Coordinates of C-alpha atoms and ligand atoms in Angstrom, one line a residue:
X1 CA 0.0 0.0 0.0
X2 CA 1.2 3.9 -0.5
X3 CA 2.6 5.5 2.1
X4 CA 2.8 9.3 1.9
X5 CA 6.3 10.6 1.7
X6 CA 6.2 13.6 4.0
X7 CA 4.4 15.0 7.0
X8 CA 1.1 16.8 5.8
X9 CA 1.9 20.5 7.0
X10 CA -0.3 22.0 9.3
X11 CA -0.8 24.5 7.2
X12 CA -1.9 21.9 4.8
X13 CA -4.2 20.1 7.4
X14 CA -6.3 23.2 8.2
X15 CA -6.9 23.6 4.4
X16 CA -8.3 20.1 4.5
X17 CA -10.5 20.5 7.2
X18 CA -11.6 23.9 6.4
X19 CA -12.7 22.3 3.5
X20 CA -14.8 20.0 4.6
X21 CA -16.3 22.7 7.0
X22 CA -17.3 25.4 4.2
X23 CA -19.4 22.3 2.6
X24 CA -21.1 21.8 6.0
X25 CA -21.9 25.6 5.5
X26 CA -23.1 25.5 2.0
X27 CA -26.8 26.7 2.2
X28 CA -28.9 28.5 0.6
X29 CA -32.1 30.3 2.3
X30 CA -35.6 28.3 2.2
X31 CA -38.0 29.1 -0.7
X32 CA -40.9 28.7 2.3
X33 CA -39.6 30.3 5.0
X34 CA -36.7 32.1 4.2
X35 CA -34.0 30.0 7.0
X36 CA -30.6 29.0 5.8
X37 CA -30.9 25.4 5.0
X38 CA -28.7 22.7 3.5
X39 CA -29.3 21.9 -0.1
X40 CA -31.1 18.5 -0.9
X41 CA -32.2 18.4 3.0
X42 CA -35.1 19.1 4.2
X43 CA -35.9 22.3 5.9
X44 CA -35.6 21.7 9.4
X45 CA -37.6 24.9 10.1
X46 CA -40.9 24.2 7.6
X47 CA -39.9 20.8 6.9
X48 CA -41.1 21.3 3.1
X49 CA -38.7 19.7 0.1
X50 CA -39.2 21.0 -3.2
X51 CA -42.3 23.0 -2.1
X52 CA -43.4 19.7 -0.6
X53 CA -44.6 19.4 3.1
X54 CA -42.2 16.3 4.4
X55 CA -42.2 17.1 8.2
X56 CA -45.1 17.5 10.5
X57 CA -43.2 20.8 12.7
X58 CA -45.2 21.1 16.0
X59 CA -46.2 25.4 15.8
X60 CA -46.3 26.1 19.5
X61 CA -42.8 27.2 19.6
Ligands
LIG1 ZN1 -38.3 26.4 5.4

């Protein structure tokens, strides 16, 4: 099997897991209700998809 050559830097490390981070981050703001949510989830504010209800959402909040 491959083993890497060299130490990852640190620097190089952060850029790695700041990269999976910004993808946790990628939303875009319900077409319902307006909340960030992640794309191809369900909104976990309306719970509608695609202008779909999904979710039941108790309202007394
Ligand atoms: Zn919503």
């Amino acid at each position: 099997m491959g083993v890497p050559k060299r130490k990852k830097s640190k620097s190089k490390k952060r850029m790695r897991i700041h990269s999976h981070k910004k993808a946790i981050l990628a939303s875009r703001p319900c077409p319902k209700c307006g909340a960030p949510q992640l794309s191809h989830r369900v909104c976990p504010k309306c719970g509608t998809y695609r202008g779909r209800q999904v979710l039941i959402i108790s309202a007394d909040e």
